[in-house]
Coordinates of C-alpha atoms in Angstrom, one line a residue:
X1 CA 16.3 -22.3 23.6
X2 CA 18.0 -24.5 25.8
X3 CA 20.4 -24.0 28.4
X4 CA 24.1 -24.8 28.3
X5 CA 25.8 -27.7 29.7
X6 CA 27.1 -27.6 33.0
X7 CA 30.5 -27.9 32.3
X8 CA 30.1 -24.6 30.0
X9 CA 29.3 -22.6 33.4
X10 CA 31.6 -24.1 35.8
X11 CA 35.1 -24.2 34.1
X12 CA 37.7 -22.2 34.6
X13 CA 38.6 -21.3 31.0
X14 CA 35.3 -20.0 30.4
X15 CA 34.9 -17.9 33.1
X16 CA 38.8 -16.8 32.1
X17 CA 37.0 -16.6 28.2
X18 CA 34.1 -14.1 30.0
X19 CA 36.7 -11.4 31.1
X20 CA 38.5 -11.6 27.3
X21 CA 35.6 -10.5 25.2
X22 CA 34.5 -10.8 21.8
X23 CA 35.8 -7.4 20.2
X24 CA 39.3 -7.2 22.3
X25 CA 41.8 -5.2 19.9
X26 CA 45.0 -7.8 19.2
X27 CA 48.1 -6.2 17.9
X28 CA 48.2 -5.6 14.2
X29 CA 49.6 -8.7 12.2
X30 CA 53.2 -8.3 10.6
X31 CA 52.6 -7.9 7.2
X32 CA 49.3 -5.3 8.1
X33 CA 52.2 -3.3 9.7
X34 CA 54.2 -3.3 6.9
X35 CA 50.7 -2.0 4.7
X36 CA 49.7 0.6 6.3
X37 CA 50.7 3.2 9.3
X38 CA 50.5 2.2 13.2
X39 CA 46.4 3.5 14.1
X40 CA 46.2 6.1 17.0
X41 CA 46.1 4.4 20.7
X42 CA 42.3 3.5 21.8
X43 CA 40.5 6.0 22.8
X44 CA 39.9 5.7 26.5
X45 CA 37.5 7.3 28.8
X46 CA 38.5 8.7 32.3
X47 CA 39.3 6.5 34.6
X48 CA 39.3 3.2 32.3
X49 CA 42.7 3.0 31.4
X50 CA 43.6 0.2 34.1
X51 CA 40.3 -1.7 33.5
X52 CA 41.2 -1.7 29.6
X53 CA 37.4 -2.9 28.6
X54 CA 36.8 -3.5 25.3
X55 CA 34.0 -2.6 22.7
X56 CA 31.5 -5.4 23.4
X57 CA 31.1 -7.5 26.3
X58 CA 29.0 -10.7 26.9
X59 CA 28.2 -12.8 29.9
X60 CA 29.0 -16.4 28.5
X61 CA 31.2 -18.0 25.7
X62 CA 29.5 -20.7 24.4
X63 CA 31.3 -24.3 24.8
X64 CA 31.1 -26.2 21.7
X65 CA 33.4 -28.7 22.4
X66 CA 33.5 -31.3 24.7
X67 CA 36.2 -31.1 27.7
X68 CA 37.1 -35.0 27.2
X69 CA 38.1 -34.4 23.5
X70 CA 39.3 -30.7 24.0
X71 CA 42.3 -31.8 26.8
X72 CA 43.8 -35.0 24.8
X73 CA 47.2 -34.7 23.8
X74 CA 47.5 -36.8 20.9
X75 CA 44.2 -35.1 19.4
X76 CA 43.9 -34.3 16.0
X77 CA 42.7 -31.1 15.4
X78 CA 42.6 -31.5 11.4
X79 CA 40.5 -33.5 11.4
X80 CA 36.9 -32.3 11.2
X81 CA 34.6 -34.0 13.8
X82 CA 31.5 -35.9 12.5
X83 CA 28.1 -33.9 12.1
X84 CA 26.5 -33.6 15.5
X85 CA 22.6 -32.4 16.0
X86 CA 23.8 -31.4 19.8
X87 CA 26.8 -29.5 18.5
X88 CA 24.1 -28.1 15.5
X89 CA 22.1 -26.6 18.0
X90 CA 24.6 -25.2 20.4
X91 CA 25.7 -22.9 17.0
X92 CA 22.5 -21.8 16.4
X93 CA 21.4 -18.5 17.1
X94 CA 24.1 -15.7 15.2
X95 CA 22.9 -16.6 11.5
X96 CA 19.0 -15.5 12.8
X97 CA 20.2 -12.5 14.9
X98 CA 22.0 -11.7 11.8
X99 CA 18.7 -12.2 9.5
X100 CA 16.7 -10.0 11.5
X101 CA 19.0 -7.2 9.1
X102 CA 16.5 -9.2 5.9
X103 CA 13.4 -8.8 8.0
X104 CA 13.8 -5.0 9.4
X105 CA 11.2 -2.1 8.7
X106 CA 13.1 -1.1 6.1
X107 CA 12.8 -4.3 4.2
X108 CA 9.0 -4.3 4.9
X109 CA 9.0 -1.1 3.0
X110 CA 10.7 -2.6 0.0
X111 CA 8.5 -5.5 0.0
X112 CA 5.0 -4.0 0.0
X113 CA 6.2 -1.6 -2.4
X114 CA 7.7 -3.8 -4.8
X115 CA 4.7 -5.6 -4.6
X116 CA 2.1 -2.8 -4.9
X117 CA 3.7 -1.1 -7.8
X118 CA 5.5 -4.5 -9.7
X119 CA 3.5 -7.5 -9.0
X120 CA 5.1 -10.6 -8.7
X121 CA 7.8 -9.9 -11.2
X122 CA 10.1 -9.0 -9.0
X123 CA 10.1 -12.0 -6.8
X124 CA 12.8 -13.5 -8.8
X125 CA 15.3 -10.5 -7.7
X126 CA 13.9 -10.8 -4.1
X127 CA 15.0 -14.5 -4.1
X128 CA 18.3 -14.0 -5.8
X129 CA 19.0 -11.4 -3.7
X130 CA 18.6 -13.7 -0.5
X131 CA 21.3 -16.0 -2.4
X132 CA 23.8 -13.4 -3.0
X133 CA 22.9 -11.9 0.8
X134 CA 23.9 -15.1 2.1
X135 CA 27.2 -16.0 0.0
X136 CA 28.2 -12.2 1.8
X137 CA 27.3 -13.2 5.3
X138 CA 28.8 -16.8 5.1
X139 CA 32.2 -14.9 3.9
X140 CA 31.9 -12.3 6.7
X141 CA 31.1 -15.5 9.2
X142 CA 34.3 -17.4 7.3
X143 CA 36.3 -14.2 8.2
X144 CA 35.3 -14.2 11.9
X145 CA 35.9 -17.6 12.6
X146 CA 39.2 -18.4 10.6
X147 CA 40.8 -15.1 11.8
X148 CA 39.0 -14.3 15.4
X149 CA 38.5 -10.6 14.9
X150 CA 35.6 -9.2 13.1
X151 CA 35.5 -7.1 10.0
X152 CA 35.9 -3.8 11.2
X153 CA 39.1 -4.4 13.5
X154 CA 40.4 -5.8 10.4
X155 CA 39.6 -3.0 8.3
X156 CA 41.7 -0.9 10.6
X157 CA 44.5 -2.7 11.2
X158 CA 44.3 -3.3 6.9
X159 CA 43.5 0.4 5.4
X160 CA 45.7 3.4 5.7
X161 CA 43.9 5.5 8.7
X162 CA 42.5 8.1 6.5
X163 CA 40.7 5.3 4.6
X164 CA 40.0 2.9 7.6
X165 CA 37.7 7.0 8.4
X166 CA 36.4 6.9 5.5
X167 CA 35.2 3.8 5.9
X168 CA 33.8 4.0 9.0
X169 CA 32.0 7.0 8.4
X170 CA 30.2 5.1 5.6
X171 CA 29.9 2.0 8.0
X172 CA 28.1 4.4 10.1
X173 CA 26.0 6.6 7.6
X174 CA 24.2 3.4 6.4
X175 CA 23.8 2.3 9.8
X176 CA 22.3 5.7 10.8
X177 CA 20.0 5.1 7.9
X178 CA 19.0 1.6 8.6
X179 CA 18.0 2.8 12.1
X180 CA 15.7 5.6 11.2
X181 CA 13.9 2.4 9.4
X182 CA 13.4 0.5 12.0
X183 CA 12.7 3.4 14.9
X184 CA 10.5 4.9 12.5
X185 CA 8.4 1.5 11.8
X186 CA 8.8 0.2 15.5
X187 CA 7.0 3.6 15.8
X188 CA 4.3 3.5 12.9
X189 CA 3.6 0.1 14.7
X190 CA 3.1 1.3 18.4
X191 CA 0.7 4.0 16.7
X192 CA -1.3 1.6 15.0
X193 CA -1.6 -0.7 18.1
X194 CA -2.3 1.7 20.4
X195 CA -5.5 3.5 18.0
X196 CA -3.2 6.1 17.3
X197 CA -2.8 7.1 21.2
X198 CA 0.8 7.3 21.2
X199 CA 2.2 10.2 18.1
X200 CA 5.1 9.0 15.7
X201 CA 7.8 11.1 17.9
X202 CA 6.5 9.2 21.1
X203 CA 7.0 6.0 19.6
X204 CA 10.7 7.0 18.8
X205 CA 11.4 7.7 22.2
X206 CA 9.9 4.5 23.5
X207 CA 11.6 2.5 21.1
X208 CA 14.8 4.3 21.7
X209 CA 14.7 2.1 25.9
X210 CA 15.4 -0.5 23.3
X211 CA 19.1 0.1 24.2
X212 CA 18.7 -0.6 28.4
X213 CA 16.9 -3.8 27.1
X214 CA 19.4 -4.9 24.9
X215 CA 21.7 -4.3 28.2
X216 CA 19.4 -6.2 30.4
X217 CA 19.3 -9.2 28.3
X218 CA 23.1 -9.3 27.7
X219 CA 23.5 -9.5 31.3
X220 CA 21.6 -12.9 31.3
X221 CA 23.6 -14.6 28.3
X222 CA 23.9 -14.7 25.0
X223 CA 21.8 -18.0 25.1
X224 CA 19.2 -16.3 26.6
X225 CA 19.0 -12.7 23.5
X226 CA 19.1 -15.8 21.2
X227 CA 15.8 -17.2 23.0
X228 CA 14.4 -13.5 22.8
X229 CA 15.5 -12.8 18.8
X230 CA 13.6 -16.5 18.2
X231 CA 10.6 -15.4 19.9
X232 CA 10.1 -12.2 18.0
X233 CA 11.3 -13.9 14.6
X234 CA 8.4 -16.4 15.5
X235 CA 6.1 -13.5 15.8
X236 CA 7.0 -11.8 12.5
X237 CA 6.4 -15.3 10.7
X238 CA 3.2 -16.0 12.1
X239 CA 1.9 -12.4 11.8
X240 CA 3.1 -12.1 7.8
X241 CA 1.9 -16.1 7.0
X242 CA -1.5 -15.0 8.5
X243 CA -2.0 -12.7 5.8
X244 CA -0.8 -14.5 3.3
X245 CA -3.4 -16.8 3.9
X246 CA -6.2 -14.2 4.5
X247 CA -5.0 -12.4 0.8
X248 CA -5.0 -16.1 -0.9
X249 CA -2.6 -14.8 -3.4
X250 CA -2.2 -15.8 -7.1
X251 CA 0.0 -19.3 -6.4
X252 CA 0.2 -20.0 -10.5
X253 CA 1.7 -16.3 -10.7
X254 CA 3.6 -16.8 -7.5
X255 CA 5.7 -20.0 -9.1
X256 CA 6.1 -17.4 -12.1
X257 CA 7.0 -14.7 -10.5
X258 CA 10.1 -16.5 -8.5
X259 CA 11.2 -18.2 -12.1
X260 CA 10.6 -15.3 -14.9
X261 CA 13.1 -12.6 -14.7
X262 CA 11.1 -9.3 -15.5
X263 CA 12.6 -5.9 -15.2
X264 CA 11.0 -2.5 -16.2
X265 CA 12.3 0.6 -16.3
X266 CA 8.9 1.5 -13.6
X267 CA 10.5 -0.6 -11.6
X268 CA 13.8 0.1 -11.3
X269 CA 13.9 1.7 -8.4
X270 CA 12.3 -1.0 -6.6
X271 CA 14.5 -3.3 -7.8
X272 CA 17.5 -1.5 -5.9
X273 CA 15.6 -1.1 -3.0
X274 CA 15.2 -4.8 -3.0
X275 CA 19.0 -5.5 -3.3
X276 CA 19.6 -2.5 -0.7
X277 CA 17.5 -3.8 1.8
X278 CA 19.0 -7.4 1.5
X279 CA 22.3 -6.9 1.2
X280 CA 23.0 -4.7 4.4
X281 CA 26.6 -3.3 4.7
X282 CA 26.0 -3.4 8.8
X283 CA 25.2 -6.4 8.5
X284 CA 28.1 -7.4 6.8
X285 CA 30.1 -6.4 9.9
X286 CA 28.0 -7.8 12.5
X287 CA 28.1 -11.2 11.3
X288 CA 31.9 -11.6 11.5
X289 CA 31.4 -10.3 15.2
X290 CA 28.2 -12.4 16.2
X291 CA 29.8 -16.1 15.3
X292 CA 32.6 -15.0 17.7
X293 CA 30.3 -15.9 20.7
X294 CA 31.4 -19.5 20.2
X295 CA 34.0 -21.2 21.7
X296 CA 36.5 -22.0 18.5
X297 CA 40.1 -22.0 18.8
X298 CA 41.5 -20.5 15.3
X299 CA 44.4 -22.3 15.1
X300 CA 42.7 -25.5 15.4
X301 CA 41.8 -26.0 11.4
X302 CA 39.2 -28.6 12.7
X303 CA 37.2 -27.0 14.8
X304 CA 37.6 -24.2 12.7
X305 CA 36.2 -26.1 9.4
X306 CA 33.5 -27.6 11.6
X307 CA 32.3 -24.3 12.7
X308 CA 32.4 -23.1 9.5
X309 CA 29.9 -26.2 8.5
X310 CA 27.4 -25.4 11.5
X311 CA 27.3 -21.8 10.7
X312 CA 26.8 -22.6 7.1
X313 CA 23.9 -24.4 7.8
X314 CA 22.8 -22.2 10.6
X315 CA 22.5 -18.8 8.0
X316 CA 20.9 -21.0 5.5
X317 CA 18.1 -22.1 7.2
X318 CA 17.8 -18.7 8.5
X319 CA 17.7 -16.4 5.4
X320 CA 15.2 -19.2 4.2
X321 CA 12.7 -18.2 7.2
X322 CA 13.8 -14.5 6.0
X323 CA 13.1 -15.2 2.8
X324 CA 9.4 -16.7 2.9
X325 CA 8.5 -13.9 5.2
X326 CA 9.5 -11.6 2.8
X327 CA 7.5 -13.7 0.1
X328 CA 4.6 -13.0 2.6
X329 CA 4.6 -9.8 2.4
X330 CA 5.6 -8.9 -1.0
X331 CA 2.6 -11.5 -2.3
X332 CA 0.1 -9.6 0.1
X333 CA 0.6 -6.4 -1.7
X334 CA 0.7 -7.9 -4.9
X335 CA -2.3 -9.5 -4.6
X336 CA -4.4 -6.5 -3.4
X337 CA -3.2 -3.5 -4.9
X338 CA -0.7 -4.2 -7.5
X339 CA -2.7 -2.0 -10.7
X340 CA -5.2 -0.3 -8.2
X341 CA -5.1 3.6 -7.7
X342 CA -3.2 2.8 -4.3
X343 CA -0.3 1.4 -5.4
X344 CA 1.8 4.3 -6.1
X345 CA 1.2 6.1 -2.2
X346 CA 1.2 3.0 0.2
X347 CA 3.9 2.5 2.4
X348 CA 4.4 1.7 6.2
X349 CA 2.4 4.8 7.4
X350 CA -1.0 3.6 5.9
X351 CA -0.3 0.1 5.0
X352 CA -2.2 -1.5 7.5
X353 CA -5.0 0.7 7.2
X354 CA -5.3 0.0 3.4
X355 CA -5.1 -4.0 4.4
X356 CA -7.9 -3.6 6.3
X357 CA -9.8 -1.6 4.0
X358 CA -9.0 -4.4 1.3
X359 CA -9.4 -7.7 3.9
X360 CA -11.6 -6.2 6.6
X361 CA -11.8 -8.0 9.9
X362 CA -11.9 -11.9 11.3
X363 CA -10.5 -13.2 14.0
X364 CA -8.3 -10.7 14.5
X365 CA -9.1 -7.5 12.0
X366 CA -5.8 -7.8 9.5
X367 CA -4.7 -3.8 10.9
X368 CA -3.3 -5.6 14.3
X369 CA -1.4 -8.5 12.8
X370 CA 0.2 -5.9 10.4
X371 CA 1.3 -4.2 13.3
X372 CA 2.3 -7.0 15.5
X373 CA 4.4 -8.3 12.5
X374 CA 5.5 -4.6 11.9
X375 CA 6.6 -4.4 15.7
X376 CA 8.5 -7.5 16.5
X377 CA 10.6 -6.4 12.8
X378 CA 11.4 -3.1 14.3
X379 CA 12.4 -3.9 18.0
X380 CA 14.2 -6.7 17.0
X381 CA 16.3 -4.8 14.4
X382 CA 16.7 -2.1 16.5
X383 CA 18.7 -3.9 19.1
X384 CA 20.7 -5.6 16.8
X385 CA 21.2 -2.2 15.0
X386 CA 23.1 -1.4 19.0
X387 CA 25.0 -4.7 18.5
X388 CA 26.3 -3.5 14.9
X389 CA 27.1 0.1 16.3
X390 CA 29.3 -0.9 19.5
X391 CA 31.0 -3.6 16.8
X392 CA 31.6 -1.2 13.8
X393 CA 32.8 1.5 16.3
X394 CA 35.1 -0.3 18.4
X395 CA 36.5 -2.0 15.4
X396 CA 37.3 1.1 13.7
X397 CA 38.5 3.5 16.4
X398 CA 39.2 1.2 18.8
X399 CA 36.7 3.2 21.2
X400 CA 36.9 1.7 24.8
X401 CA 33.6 2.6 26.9
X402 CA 31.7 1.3 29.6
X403 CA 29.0 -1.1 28.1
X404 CA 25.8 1.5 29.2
X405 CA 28.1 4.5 27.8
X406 CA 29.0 2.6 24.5
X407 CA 25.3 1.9 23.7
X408 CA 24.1 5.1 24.5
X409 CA 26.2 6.7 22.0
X410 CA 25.7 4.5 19.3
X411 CA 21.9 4.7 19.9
X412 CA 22.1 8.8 20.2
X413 CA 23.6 8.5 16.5
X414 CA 20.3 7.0 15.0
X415 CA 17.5 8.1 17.7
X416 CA 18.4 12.2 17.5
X417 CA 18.3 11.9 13.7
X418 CA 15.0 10.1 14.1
X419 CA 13.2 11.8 15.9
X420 CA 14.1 14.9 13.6
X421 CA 12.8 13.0 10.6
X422 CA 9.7 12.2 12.9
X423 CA 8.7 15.4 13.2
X424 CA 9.9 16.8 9.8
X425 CA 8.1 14.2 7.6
X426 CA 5.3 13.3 9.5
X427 CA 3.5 16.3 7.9
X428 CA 2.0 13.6 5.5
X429 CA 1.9 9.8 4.7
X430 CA 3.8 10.1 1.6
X431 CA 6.8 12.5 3.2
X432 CA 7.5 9.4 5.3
X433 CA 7.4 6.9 2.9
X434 CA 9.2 8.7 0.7
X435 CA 12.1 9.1 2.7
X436 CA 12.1 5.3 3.6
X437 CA 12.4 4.6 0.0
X438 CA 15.6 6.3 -0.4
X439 CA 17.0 5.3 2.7
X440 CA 16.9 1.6 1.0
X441 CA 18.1 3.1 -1.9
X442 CA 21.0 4.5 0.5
X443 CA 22.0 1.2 1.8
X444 CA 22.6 -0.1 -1.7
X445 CA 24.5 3.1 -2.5
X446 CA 26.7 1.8 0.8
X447 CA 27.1 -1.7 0.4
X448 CA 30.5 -1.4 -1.5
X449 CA 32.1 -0.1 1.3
X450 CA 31.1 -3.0 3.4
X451 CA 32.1 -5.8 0.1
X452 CA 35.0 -4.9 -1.5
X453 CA 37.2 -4.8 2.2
X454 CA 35.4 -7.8 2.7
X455 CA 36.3 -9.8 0.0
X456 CA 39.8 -8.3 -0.3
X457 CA 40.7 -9.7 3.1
X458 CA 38.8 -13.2 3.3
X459 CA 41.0 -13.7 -0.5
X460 CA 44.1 -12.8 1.6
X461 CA 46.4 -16.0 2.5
X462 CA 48.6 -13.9 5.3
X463 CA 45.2 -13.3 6.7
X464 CA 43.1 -16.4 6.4
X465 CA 45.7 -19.5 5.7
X466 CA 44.1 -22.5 4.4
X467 CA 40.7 -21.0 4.8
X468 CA 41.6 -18.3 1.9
X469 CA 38.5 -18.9 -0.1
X470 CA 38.9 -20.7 -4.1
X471 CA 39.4 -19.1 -6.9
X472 CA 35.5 -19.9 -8.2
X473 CA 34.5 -18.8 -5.5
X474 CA 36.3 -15.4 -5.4
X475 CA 35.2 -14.8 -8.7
X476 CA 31.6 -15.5 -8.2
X477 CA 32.0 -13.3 -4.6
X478 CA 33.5 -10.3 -6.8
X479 CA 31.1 -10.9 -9.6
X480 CA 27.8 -10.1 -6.9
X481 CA 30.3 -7.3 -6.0
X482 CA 30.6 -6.1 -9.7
X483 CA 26.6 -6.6 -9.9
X484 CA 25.8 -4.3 -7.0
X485 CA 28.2 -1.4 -8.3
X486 CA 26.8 -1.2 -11.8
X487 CA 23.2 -1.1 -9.8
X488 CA 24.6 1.9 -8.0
X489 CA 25.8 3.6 -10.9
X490 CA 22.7 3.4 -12.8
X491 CA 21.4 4.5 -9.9
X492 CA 23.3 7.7 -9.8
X493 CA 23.3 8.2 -13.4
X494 CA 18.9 8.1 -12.7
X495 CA 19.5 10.4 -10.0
X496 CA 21.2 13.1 -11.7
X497 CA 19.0 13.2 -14.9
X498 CA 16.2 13.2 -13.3
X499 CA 17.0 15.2 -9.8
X500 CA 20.0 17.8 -10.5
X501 CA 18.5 21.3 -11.7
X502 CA 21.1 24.1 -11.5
X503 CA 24.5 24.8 -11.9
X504 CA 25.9 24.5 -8.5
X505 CA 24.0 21.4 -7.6
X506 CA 25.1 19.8 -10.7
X507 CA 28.6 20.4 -9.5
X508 CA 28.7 19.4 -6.1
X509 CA 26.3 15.9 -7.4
X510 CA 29.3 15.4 -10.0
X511 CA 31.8 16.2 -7.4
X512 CA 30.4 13.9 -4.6
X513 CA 30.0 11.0 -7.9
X514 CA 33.6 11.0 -8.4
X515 CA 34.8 10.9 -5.1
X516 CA 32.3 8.2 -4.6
X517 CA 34.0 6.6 -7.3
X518 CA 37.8 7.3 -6.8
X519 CA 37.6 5.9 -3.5
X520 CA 35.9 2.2 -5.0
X521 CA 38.5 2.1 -7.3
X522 CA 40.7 2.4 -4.3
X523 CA 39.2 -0.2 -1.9
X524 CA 39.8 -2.3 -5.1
X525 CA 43.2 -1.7 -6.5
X526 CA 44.1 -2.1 -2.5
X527 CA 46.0 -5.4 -2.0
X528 CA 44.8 -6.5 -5.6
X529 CA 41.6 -6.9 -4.4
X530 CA 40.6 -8.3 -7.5
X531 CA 41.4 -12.2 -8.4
X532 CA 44.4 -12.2 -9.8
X533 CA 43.4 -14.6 -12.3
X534 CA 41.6 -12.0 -14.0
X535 CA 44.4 -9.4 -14.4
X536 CA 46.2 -12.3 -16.2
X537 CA 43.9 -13.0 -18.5
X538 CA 43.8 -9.4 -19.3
X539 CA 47.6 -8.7 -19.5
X540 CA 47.5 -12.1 -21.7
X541 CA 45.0 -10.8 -23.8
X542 CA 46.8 -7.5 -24.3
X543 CA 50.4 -9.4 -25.1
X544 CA 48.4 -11.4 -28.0
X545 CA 47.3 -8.1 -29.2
X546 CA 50.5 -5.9 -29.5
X547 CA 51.8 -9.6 -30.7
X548 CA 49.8 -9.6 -33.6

């Protein structure tokens, strides 16, 4: 990455910008007031109440535009400057922190194992998936930009406090989950690199320093994570595009595969795994935080569209490098062991012991570039699991910490259940990857919680102005919405025919279902979350009825 311009590091309004930080708490708008009661006072720590630090705190705030053009009087701000390659590059870097969420351990899981047990036929979901993941992240980026606070500050200043809890609690329950992922398979992958030296519950606790690095690097810029996320996306795309060329998959099958929609009732579960690991409710918050690293004034509507523009093009290009490495891998498996005996027990555990078994050696035996691959996935998403955790908890409480403190915590929330799970389910391969499969299975279950506030606030005007989004587009946005709850319902609805044996776990199942339930419908009938278009054509509908 390059450096900044001189002029970012040596002006007074920036270094003014570096003690006002990305996740600072403003007062809750008018009409939110008017919505919902006051939230409780931030929570501070002893001794911080003069220092007042908020919930995330970086070294630099990226200059975007130029001084000349930012001091003129008679400016124009309307008006949306013309596309700049300088200007592209200075927004690079939150839409591929943000991908990382697509390329996590967790997502490696659903990939081989979609492409062990299904083929190719379920490439067509993977890619659509990757369209509706990044139609939510450019909303959640549109959000942070147009309003200056991120997605879970909003959320509480929006939701009664007993809901803006609830939310938060499942905010953090996928979270937790995501992390066991990606500990677990930065884990598997120190194992396998180090010939098994280093046991599962070791790797956990190495991976958990993760945390003092991510403090480290923030201490040097955000320009300078950016440069260290690019590096280990680098890795992971090399690594998985090696063996996709040593497999030589089926390219005729491939083409088919990404165009034929195929769906079995085998499959099914992969299928929402695939969705679940794409479409990250964490990640939903994290974006909206992330673009706020850049230097845009909201009430300037040009530099706000123009941001929007850059980012647009930022996440694309990113969740297309996402998407092809997930292609890798999913391909890979397809192509070695989609009908074999193996298909039904691989996972992360013995994954790259069953590539090499099926590809042998080379240049470098196909075990180690599985676990390279596996390894920059997990440390990356690990660290931007501690960005997602400081955000989604000092959005919702309003937590005030010091920045070691604050990362700590969030870390302790996903490394003590890890290392539990490490040594529970490390009895056997299978236990492991068992458990991974319905922790992707969990995310999906989670994502409403993360879409439905979304959507209902980026289709506010009180909230976003002019940069309310369109009515085709909110119906498309609530139509993925739509898609993903009827996934989780027949999800459920699998679960409990299949899984619930007895009287009392029946009940509590059908108890948690409903409440599960209830509170969707709630997030939904909330400031007519739905368009309203809709509602009119269904009271219109119903007035020709009783009419006739």
């Amino acid at each position: 990455m390059s450096s900044f311009p001189p002029q970012a590091n040596t002006s007074t309004e920036s270094n003014e910008d570096e003690s006002h930080r990305l996740l600072s708490s403003p007062s809750p708008s008018p009409t939110s007031q008017s919505q919902s009661p006051s939230p409780p006072p931030p929570l501070l720590s002893d001794g911080e109440n003069d220092e007042k630090e908020v919930a995330f705190e970086s070294r630099e705030k990226i200059l975007i535009v130029d001084f000349e053009s930012d001091t003129v009087a008679d400016a124009d701000f309307s008006v949306v400057p013309p596309f700049s390659w300088k200007k592209l590059w200075r927004f690079m870097g939150p839409g591929f922190l943000m991908s990382i969420a697509f390329l996590d351990p967790g997502n490696l899981e659903g990939d081989l194992q979609a492409g062990a047990i299904a083929g190719y036929s379920l490439l067509w979901l993977l890619m659509w998936a990757t369209v509706m993941g990044l139609l939510i992240q450019l909303l959640s980026a549109r959000i942070g930009v147009a309003t200056g606070r991120h997605l879970a500050e909003l959320c509480r200043e929006e939701y009664p406090y007993w809901a803006s809890l609830l939310l938060w609690f499942m905010a953090e329950l996928a979270l937790i989950g995501a992390d066991i992922q990606e500990v677990i398979g930065s884990a598997i992958a120190i194992q396998i690199l180090s010939n098994g030296f280093f046991p599962l519950w070791a790797g956990v606790i190495i991976t958990a320093s993760d945390c003092f690095i991510f403090l480290l690097l923030e201490n040097y810029g955000v320009r300078k994570l950016e440069a260290v996320f690019a590096v280990l996306i680098s890795t992971m795309a090399l690594a998985f595009a090696w063996m996709f060329a040593e497999a030589k998959p089926s390219g005729k099958e491939l083409v088919i595969g990404l165009l034929v929609p195929k769906l079995s009732s085998r499959t099914i579960r992969q299928a929402v795994g695939v969705v679940g690991c794409v479409i990250m409710p964490h990640n939903v918050f994290l974006h909206s935080a992330l673009v706020q690293s850049r230097k845009v004034d909201p009430k300037k509507k040009g530099q706000v569209q123009e941001a929007l523009n850059y980012y647009s093009l930022e996440s694309s290009v990113a969740l297309l490098v996402s998407f092809m490495i997930n292609l890798f891998v999913t391909t890979v498996f397809a192509k070695g062991f989609y009908g074999t005996k193996q298909a039904d027990n691989i996972g992360l555990v013995n994954a790259g012991q069953y590539l090499q078994e099926k590809y042998g050696g080379g240049l470098l035996p196909i075990l180690y570039i599985w676990g390279i691959g596996l390894l920059a996935a997990g440390q990356s998403s690990t660290i931007t699991g501690t960005y997602a955790g400081q955000f989604i908890m000092g959005g919702f409480i309003n937590l005030r910490l010091k920045k070691w403190l604050r990362a700590l915590i969030t870390r302790s929330c996903a490394i003590f259940p890890t290392i539990i799970v490490a040594l529970v389910f490390n009895r056997s391969q299978g236990s492991l990857d068992v458990l991974n499969e319905w922790l992707n299975v969990l995310q999906s279950v989670q994502i409403p919680f993360a879409l439905i506030p979304l959507l209902t606030l980026v289709s506010k005007e009180q909230l976003m102005g002019v940069f309310k989004i369109g009515p085709t587009l909110e119906r498309i946005a609530w139509s993925v919405a739509a898609l993903v709850i009827v996934i989780n319902g027949y999800l459920l609805l699998d679960f409990f025919i299949s899984e619930v044996d007895g009287l009392l776990f029946g009940f509590l199942v059908c108890t948690g279902t409903a409440a599960y339930i209830a509170f969707i419908l709630y997030l939904i009938s909330h400031g007519e979350g739905l368009p309203s278009t809709w509602f009119n054509l269904l009271l219109s509908k119903g007035y020709v009825y009783v009419g006739n």
